[in-house]
PDB file of C-alpha atoms in Angstrom:
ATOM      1  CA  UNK A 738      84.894 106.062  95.800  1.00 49.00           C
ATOM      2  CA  UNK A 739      87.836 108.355  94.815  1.00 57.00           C
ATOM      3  CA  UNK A 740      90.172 108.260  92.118  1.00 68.00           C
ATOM      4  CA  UNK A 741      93.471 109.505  90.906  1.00 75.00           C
ATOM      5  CA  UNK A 742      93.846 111.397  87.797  1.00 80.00           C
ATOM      6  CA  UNK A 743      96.612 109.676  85.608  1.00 83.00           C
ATOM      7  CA  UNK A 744      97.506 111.779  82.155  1.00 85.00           C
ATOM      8  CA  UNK A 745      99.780 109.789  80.769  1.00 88.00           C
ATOM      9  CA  UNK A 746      97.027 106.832  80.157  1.00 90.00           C
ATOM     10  CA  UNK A 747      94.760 109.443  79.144  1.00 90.00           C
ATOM     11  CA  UNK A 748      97.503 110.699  76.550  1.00 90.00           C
ATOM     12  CA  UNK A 749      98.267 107.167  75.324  1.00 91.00           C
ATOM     13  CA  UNK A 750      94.684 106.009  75.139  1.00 92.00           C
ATOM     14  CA  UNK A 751      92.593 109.460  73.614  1.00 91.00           C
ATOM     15  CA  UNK A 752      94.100 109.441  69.902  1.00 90.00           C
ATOM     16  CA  UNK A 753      94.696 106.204  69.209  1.00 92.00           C
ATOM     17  CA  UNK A 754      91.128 104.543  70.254  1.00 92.00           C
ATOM     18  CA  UNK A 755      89.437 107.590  68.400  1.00 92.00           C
ATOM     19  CA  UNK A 756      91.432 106.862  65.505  1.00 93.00           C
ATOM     20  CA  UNK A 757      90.230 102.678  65.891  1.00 93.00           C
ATOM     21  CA  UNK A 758      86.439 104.060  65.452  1.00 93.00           C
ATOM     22  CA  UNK A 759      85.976 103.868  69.521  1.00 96.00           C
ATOM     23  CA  UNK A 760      83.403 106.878  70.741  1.00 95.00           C
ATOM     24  CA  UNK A 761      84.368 106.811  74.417  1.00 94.00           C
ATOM     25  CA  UNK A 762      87.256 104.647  76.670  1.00 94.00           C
ATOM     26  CA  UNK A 763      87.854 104.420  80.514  1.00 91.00           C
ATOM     27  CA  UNK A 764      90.755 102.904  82.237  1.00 90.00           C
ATOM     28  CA  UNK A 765      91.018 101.503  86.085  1.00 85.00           C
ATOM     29  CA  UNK A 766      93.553 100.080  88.083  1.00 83.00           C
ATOM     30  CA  UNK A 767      93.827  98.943  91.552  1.00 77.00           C
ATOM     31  CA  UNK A 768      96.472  97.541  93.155  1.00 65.00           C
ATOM     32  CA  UNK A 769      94.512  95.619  95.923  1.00 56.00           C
ATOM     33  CA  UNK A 770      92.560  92.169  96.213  1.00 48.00           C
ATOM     34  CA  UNK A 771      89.655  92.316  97.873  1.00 47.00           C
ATOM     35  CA  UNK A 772      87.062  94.032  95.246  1.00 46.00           C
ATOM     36  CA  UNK A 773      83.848  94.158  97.250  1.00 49.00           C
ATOM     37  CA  UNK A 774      84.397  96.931  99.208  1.00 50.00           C
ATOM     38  CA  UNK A 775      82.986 100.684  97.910  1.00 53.00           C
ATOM     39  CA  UNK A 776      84.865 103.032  99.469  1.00 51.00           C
ATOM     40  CA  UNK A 777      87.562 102.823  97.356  1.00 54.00           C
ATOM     41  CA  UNK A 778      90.993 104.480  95.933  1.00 62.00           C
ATOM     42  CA  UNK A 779      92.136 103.932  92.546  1.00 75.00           C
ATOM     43  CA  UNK A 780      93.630 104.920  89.389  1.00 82.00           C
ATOM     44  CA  UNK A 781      90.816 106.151  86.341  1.00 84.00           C
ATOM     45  CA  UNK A 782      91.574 107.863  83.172  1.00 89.00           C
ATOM     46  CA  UNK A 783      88.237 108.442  80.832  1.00 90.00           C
ATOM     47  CA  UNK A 784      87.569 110.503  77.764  1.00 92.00           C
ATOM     48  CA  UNK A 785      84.752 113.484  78.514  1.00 91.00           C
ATOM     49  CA  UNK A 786      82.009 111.344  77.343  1.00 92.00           C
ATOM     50  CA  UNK A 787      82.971 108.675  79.744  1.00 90.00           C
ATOM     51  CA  UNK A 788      83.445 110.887  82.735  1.00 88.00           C
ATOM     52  CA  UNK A 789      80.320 111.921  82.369  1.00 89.00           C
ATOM     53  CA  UNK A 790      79.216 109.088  82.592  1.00 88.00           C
ATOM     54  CA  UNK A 791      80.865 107.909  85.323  1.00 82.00           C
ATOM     55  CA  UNK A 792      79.707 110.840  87.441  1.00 83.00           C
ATOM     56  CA  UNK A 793      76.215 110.698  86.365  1.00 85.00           C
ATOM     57  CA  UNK A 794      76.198 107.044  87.620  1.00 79.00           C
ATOM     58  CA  UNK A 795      77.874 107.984  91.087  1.00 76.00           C
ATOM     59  CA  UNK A 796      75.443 110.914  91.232  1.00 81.00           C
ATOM     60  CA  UNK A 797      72.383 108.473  91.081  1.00 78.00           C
ATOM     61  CA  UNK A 798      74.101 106.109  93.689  1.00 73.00           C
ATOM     62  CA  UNK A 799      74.514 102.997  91.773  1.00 68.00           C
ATOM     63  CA  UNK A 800      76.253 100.270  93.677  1.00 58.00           C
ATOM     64  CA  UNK A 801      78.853  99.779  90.691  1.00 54.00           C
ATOM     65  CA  UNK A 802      80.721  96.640  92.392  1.00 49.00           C
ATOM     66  CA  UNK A 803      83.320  95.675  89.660  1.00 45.00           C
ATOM     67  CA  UNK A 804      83.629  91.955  90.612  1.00 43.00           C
ATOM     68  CA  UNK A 805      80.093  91.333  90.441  1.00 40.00           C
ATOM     69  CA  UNK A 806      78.755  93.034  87.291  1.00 41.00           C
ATOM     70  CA  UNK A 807      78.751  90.490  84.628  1.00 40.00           C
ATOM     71  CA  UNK A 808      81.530  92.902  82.479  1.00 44.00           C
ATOM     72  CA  UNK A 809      84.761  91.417  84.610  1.00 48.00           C
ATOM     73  CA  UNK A 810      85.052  87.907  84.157  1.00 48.00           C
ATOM     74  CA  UNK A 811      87.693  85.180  83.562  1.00 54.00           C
ATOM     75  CA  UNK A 812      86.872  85.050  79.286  1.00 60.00           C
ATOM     76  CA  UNK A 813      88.042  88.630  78.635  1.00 72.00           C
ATOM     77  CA  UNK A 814      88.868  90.175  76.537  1.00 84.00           C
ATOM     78  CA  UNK A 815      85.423  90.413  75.387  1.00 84.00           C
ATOM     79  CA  UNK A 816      83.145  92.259  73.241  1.00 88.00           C
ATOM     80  CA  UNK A 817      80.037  92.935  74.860  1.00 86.00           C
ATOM     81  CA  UNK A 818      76.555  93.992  73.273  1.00 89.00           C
ATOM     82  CA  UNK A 819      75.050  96.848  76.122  1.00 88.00           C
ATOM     83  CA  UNK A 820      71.495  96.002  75.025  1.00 87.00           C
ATOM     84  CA  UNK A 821      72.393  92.441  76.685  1.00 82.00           C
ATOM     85  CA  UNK A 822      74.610  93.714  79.425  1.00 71.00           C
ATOM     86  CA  UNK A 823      73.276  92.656  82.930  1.00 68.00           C
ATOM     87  CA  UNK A 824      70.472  91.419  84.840  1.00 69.00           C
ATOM     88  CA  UNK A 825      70.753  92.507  88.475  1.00 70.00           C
ATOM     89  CA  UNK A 826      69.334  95.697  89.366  1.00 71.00           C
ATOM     90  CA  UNK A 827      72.147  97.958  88.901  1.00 69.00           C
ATOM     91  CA  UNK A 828      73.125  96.516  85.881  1.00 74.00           C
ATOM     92  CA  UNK A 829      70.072  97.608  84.035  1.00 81.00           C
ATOM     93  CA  UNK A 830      70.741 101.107  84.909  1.00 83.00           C
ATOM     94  CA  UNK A 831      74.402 101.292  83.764  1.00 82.00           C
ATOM     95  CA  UNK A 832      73.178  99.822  80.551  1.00 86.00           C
ATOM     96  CA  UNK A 833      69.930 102.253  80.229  1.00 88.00           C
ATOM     97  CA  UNK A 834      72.615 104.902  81.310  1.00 89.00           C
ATOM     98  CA  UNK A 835      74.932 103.400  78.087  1.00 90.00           C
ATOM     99  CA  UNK A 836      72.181 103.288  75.740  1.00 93.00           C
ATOM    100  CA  UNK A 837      70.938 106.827  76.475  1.00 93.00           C
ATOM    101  CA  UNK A 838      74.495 108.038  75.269  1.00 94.00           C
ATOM    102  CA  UNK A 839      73.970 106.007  71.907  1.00 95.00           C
ATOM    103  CA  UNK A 840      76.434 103.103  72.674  1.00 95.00           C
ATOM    104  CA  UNK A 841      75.724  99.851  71.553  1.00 95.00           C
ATOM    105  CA  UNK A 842      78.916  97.571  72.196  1.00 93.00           C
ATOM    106  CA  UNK A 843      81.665  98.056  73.167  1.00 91.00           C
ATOM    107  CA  UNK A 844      85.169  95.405  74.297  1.00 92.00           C
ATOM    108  CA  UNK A 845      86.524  95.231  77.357  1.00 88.00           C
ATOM    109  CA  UNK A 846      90.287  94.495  77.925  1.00 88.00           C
ATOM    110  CA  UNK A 847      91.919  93.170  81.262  1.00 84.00           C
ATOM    111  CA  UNK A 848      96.011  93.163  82.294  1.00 81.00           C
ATOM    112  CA  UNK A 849      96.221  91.239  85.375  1.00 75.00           C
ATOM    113  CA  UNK A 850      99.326  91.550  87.615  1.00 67.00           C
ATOM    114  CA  UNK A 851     101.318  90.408  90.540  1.00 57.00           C
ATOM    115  CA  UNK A 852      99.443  89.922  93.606  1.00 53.00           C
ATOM    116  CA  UNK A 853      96.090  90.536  92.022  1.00 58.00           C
ATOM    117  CA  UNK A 854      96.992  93.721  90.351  1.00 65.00           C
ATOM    118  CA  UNK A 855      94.431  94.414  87.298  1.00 75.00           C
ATOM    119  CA  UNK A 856      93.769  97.167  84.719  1.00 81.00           C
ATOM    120  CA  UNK A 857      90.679  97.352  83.023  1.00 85.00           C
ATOM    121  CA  UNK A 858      90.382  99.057  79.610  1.00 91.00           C
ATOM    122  CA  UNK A 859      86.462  99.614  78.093  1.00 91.00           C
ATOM    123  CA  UNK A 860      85.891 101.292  74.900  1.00 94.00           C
ATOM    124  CA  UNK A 861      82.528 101.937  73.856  1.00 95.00           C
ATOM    125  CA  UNK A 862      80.984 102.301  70.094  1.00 95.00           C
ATOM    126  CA  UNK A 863      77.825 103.505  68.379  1.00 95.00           C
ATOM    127  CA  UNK A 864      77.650 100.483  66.350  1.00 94.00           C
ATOM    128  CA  UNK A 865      75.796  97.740  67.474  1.00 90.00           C
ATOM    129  CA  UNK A 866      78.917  95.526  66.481  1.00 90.00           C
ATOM    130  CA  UNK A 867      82.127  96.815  65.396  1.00 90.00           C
ATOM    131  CA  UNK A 868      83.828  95.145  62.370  1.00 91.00           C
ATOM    132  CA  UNK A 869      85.837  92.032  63.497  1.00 91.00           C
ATOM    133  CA  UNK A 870      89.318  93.925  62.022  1.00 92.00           C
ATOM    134  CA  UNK A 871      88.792  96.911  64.053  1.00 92.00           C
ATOM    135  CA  UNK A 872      88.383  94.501  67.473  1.00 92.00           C
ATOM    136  CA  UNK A 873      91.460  92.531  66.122  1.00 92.00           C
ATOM    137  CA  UNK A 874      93.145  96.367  65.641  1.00 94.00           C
ATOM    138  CA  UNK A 875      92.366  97.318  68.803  1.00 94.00           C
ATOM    139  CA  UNK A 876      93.223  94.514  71.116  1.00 93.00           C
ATOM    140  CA  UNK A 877      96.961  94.686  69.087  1.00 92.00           C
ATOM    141  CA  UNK A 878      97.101  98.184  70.313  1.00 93.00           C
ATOM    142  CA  UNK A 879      95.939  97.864  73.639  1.00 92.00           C
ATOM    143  CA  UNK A 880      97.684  94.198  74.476  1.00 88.00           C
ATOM    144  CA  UNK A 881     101.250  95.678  74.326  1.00 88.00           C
ATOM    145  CA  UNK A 882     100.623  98.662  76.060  1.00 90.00           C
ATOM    146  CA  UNK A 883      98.213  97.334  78.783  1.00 88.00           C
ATOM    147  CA  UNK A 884     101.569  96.744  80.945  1.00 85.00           C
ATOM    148  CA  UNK A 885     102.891 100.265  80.643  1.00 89.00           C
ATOM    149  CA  UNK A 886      99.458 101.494  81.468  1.00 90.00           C
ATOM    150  CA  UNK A 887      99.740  99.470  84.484  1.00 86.00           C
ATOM    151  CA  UNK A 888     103.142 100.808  85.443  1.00 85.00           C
ATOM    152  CA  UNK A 889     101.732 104.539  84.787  1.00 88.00           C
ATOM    153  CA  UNK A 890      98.882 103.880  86.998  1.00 85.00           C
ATOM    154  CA  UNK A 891     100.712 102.444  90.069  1.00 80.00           C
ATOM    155  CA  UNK A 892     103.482 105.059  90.250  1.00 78.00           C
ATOM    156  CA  UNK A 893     100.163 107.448  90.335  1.00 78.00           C
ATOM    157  CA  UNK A 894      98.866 105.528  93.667  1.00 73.00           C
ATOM    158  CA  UNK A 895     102.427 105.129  94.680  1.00 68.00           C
ATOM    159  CA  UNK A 896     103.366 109.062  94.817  1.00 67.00           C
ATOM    160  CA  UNK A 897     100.059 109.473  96.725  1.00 64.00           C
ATOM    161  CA  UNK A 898     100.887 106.852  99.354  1.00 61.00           C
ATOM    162  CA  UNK A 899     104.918 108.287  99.546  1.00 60.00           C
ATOM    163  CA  UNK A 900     103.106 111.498 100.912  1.00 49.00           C
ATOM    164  CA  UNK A 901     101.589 109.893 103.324  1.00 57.00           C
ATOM    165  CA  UNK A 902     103.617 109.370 106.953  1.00 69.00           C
ATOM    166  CA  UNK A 903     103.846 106.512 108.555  1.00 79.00           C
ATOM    167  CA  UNK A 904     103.669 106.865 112.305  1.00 81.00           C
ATOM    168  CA  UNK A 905     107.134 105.935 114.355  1.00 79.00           C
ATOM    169  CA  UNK A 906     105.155 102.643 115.527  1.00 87.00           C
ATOM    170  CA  UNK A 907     104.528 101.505 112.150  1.00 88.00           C
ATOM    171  CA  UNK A 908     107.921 101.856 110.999  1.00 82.00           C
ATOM    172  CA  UNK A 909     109.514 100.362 114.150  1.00 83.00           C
ATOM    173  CA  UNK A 910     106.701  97.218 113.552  1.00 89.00           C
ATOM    174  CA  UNK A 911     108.337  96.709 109.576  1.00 87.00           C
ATOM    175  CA  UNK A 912     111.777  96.648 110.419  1.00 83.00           C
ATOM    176  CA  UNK A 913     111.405  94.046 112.643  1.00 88.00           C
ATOM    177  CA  UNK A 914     109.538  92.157 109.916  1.00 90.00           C
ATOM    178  CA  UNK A 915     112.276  93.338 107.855  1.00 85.00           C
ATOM    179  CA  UNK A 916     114.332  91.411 110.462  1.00 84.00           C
ATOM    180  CA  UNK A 917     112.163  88.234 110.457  1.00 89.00           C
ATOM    181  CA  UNK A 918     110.342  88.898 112.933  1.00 91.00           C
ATOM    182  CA  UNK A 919     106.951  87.353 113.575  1.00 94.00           C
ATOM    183  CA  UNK A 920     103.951  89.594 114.997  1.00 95.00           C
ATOM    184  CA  UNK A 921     104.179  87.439 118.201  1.00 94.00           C
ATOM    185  CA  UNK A 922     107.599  88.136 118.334  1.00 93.00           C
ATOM    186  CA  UNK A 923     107.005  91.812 117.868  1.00 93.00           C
ATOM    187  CA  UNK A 924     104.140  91.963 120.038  1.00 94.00           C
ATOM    188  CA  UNK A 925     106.732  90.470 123.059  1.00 92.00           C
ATOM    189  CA  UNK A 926     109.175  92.791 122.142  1.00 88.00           C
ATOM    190  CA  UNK A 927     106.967  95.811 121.895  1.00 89.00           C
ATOM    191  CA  UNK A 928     104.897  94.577 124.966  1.00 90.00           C
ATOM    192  CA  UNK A 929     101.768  95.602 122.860  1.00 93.00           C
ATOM    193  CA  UNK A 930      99.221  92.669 121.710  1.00 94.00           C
ATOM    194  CA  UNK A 931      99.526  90.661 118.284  1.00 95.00           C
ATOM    195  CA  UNK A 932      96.396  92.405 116.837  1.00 95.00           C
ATOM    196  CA  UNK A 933      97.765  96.153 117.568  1.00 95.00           C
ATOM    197  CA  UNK A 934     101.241  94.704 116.060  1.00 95.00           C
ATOM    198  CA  UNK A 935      98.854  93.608 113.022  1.00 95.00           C
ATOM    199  CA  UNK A 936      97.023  97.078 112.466  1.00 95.00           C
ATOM    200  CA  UNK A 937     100.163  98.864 112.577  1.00 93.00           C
ATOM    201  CA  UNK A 938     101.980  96.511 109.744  1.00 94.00           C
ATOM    202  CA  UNK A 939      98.753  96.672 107.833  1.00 91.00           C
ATOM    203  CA  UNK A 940      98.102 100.417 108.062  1.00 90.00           C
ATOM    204  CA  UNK A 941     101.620 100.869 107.286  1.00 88.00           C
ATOM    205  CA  UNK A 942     101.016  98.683 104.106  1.00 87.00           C
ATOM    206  CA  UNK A 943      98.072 100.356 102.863  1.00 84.00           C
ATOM    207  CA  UNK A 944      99.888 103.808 103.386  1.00 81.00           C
ATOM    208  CA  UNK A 945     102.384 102.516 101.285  1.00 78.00           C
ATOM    209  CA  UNK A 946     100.319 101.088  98.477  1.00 75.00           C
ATOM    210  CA  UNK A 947     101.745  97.566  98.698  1.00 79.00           C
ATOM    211  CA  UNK A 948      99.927  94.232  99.095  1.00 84.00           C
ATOM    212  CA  UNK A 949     102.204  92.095 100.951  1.00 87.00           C
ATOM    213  CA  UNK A 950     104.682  92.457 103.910  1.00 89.00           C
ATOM    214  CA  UNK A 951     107.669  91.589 102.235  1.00 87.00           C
ATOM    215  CA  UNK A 952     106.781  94.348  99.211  1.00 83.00           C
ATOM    216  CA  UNK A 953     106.484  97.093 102.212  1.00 85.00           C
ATOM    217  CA  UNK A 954     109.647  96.129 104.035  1.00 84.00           C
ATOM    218  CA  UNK A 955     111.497  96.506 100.737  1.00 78.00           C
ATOM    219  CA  UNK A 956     109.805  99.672  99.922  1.00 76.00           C
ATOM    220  CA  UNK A 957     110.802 100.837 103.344  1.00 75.00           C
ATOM    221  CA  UNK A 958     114.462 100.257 102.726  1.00 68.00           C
ATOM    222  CA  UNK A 959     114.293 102.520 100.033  1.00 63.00           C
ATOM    223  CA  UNK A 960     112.220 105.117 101.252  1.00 60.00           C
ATOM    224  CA  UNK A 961     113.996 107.708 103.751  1.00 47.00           C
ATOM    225  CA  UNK A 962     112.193 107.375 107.100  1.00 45.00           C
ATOM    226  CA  UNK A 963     109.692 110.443 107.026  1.00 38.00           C
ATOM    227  CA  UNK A 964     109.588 112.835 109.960  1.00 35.00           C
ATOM    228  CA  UNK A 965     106.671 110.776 112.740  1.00 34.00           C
ATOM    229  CA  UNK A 966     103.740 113.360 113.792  1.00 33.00           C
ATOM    230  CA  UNK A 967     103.763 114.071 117.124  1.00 33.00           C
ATOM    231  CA  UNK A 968     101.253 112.145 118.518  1.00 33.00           C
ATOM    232  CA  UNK A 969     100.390 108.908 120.754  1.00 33.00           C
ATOM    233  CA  UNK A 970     100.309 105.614 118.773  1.00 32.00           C
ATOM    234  CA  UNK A 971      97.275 103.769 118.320  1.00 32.00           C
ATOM    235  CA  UNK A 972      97.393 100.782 121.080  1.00 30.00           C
ATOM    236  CA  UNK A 973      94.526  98.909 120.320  1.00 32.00           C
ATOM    237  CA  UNK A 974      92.249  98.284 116.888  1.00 30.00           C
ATOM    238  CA  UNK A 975      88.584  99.278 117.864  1.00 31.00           C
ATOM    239  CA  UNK A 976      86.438  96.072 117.549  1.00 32.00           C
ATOM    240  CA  UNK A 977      89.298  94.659 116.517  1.00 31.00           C
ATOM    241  CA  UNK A 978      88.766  96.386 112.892  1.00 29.00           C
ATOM    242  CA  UNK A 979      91.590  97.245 111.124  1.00 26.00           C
ATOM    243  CA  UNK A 980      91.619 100.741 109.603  1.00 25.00           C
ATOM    244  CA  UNK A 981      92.710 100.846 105.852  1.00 23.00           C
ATOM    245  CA  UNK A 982      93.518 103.811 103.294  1.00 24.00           C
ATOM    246  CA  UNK A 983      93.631 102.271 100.000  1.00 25.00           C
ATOM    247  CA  UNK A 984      91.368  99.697  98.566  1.00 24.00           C
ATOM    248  CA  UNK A 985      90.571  97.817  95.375  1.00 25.00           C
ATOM    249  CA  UNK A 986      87.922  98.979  92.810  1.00 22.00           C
TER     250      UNK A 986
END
């Protein structure tokens, strides 16, 4: 997995959830949909004690799928006890990894988006269970602000992706879709096949950071078209596998 630094949510988070009694907060966002796939790009923000964390679980290889560990689900917000976090395998060792560190709850705070969009806010605490005022505290902090994190976060994946060229094909593929164009259509047109019309639109799409066709023909029209490396297109998808350069955590 990779991540991209973010320091305004690490600015608006640090202070403020020290100051609510917190010991340690991270914060993720992904743009994408699918969530079961590891090799993944994404925006994190975490406190020291967190990133440590975070690396020393990477370092021993846990398999830290976000959709399946037992801490996302459809009830949050949520205040979770770690001593009860998780049955599957790698579930134990994030927790024995929590409780080495001395934290013994902690709440866990979603802000779910267009198109699947989600942040993810955890703080941490020492206490077995904070006081109920401090959860209610904290949630009215975070609640209001969970949006502008969001915002923060994508224009962080979004200036990575504007840096990134799109070849002349996969331009030439989005304005006809910008033109309302089917990939048939294209695919005539072109005189390539539907799939290779397909992996250009989609590479094109995870380039750009977007989730749908319509949000990267838009983004195109605002974009200025970026100089195309000289080099042969791509005419066919290799086992008809789609290549992709940003995906969900």
């Amino acid at each position: 997995m990779s991540s991209i630094r973010c320091s305004k949510v690490y600015n608006a988070l640090s202070d403020p959830v020290r100051s609510l009694g917190w010991d340690a907060f991270v914060y993720t966002f992904t743009v994408a949909t699918d969530w079961t796939d590891e090799s993944t790009e994404y925006v994190q923000e975490a406190c020291p004690a967190m990133r440590d964390y975070l690396r020393e679980y990477m370092r021993r290889g846990i398999n830290h799928s976000i959709k399946r560990l037992s801490l996302v689900r459809s009830d949050l917000p949520k205040i979770f006890e770690v001593g009860k976090y998780g049955d599957a395998p790698d579930e134990r060792e994030l927790r024995e990894l929590m409780l080495e560190r001395g934290w013994l709850s902690g709440l866990a705070a979603p802000c779910y988006g267009y198109g699947g969009a989600v942040g993810l806010t955890v703080l941490v605490s020492r206490e077995k269970m904070p006081p109920e005022a401090r959860i209610k505290d904290s949630l009215s902090f975070l609640i209001p602000r969970q949006t502008q994190l969001n915002a923060w976060a994508r224009e962080a994946l979004e200036r990575q992706y504007r840096t990134e060229s799109l070849s002349r094909r996969e331009v030439e593929c989005l304005m006809f879709v910008g033109e309302g164009k089917t990939s048939k259509d294209i695919a005539d047109m072109l005189s390539i096949s539907k799939r290779t019309v397909d992996f250009h639109i989609e590479n094109a799409m995870n380039k750009m950071g977007v989730i749908s066709r319509s949000q990267a023909v838009s983004r195109l029209s605002r974009m200025s078209i970026p100089h195309f490396p000289n080099q042969s297109d791509r005419t066919e998808v290799d086992g008809g596998a789609a290549l992709t350069t940003i995906r969900p955590f």
